[in-house]
C-alpha angles and dihedrals in degrees: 000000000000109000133210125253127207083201093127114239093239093079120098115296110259099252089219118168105227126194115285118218091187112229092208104133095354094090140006104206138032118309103243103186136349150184151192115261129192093013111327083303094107133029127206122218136199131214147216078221099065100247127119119209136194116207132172105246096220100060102002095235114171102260101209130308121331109265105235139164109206106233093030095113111199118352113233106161134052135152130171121225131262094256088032094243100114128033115197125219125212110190143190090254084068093240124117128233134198128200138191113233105212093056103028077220107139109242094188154019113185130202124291091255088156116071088204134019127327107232109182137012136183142170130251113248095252085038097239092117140047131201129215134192126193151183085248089080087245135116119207124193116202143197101255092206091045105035082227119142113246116227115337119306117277114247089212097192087233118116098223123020103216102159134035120179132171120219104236096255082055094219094115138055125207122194137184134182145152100331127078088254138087125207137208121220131206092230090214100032096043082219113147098238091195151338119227116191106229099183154359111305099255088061135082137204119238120180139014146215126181123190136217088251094059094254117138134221125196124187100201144167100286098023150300121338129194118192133156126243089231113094098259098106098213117151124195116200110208119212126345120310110292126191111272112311104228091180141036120176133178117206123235096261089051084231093117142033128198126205106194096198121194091240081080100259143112129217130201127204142173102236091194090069104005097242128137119252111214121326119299120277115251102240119183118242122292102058121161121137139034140190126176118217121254084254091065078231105098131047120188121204125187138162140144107349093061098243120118114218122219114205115201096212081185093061092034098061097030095094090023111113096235135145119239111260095228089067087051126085128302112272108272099043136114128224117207117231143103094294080069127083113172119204129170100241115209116232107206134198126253119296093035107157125196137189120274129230138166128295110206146312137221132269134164128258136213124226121238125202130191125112084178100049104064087125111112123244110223 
């Protein structure tokens, strides 16, 4: 079992060589999102190219054809399905699609309901529904089965939609976009609940986690956010700023969490007490997305160069001094200490409206390639 460290975030990245699954011929753009398949012993990319790719993750061995939709245009939403059997596409032609993992073969292509790219999708918790986010400004929630669109869709009020996440009893939507705020949503009334204000008003929040005990992580422009569902408004800032998370992901056990920043490294918390496990991981330029295994024991990372990076938590943390998890404090609460900066957060009613910024640039990567050296170097 992984253990937490009280090791603050602030000290050097660990410089690990993960395993390299080598992108040469696989893709030929950027990889935008991606996921483990048949028990953590495949992962599915996605592509600026519009093309989708199953590999073993041992040997990275091409697991079939691409799977591929003339017209799509880049692929920058996926998510897989509750049982794994179904993985669902958003694209840049602002349609989604829906495959069926056994056969790669595409079930469904439903109605261009978005009038720009779709950004972000997700899954209801009993897997009925489906949520979308575009650059349309719009959510969309749809009938899994049907492929027909629920309601009518949600004008969020943000620009941009870049994240769309469901609470676990999946009764409530929460978006965020190209503002500094995120929204609740009433799932059957379409109603916005409440706005909470994440960050200062020239950021924006990019991406979004929430947990099974109704605790919130936001990735956003300047770092990592934690907030509540209830109507509090307290935000909690973890570590010091980073450059702009473009990624936030929760294991399967709910024990980590991983930020993938686009100042190249990864950070890794403990979302029960907000504390850092560990130091980053020192990625090479070019990250951009992020997905753990369904162990707990593996994360992959990917971007622009096309490999896809497989991190052994085990290894990392095995000469690492850390304390188990089960001796540190009960999951919801809150340890005191530098890692911490408390902020009031402002709720504010419907048709709030906040400044827009930027949301992230390019940069280049460098492969790295050792199955045998997952020992960290200290």
């Amino acid at each position: 079992m992984l253990s937490t460290s009280t090791t603050p975030y602030t000290q050097e990245p660990i410089c690990q060589e993960p395993i390299c699954l080598d992108g040469q011929g696989i893709h030929s753009a950027a990889i935008s999102c991606l996921d483990f398949l048949d028990e953590d012993r495949c992962i599915i990319t996605c592509s600026e190219d519009g093309s989708i790719q199953v590999r073993k993750v041992d040997t990275g061995q091409v697991v079939g054809g691409p799977w591929i939709d003339a017209g799509s245009g880049a692929v920058h939403a996926m998510a897989v399905s509750p049982n794994h059997l179904e993985v669902v596409t958003g694209s840049q032609d602002g349609r989604i699609r829906l495959w069926t993992v056994a056969t790669g073969e595409m079930a469904g292509k439903w109605e261009q309901a978005h009038s720009l790219t779709i950004l972000s999708v997700c899954w209801s918790p009993d897997e009925l529904h489906i949520a979308s986010g575009s650059e349309d400004g719009t959510a969309i929630i749809w009938d899994s089965k049907q492929g027909d669109i629920v309601g009518h869709p949600i004008r969020t009020g943000h620009p941009h939609v870049y994240a769309v996440r469901y609470s676990s009893d999946g009764e409530t939507l929460v978006t965020s976009g190209y503002n500094n705020t995120i929204t609740f949503w009433d799932v059957k009334t379409r109603e916005a609940l409440r706005f909470v204000e994440a960050c200062h008003a020239s950021q924006q929040v990019h991406c979004v986690i929430w947990t099974s005990y109704d605790r919130i992580f936001l990735g956003c422009s300047n770092g990592i956010v934690q907030t509540t569902a209830n109507t509090q408004g307290k935000v909690t800032h973890l570590g010091k700023r980073t450059g702009p998370i473009c990624a936030i992901v929760l294991s399967q056990d709910k024990f980590l969490l991983a930020a993938a920043s686009l100042d190249n490294t990864i950070s890794l918390w403990d979302p029960r007490t907000n504390q850092s496990v560990g130091r980053p991981l020192d990625h090479s330029n070019g990250l951009r997305c992020a997905a753990f295994a369904r162990n707990s024991r593996l994360l992959a990372t990917s971007g622009i160069d096309k490999n896809v990076y497989i991190w052994d938590l085990q290894a990392l943390f095995r000469d690492v001094n850390v304390t188990d998890r089960e001796s540190g404090p009960p999951p919801g609460t809150s340890t005191a200490g530098h890692s911490l900066i408390d902020i009031d957060a402002s709720i504010y009613p419907a048709g709030n409206n906040t400044q827009k910024g930027s949301r992230h640039s390019d940069t280049n990567v460098v492969c790295l390639t050792s199955l045998s050296n997952l020992t960290p170097h200290v």
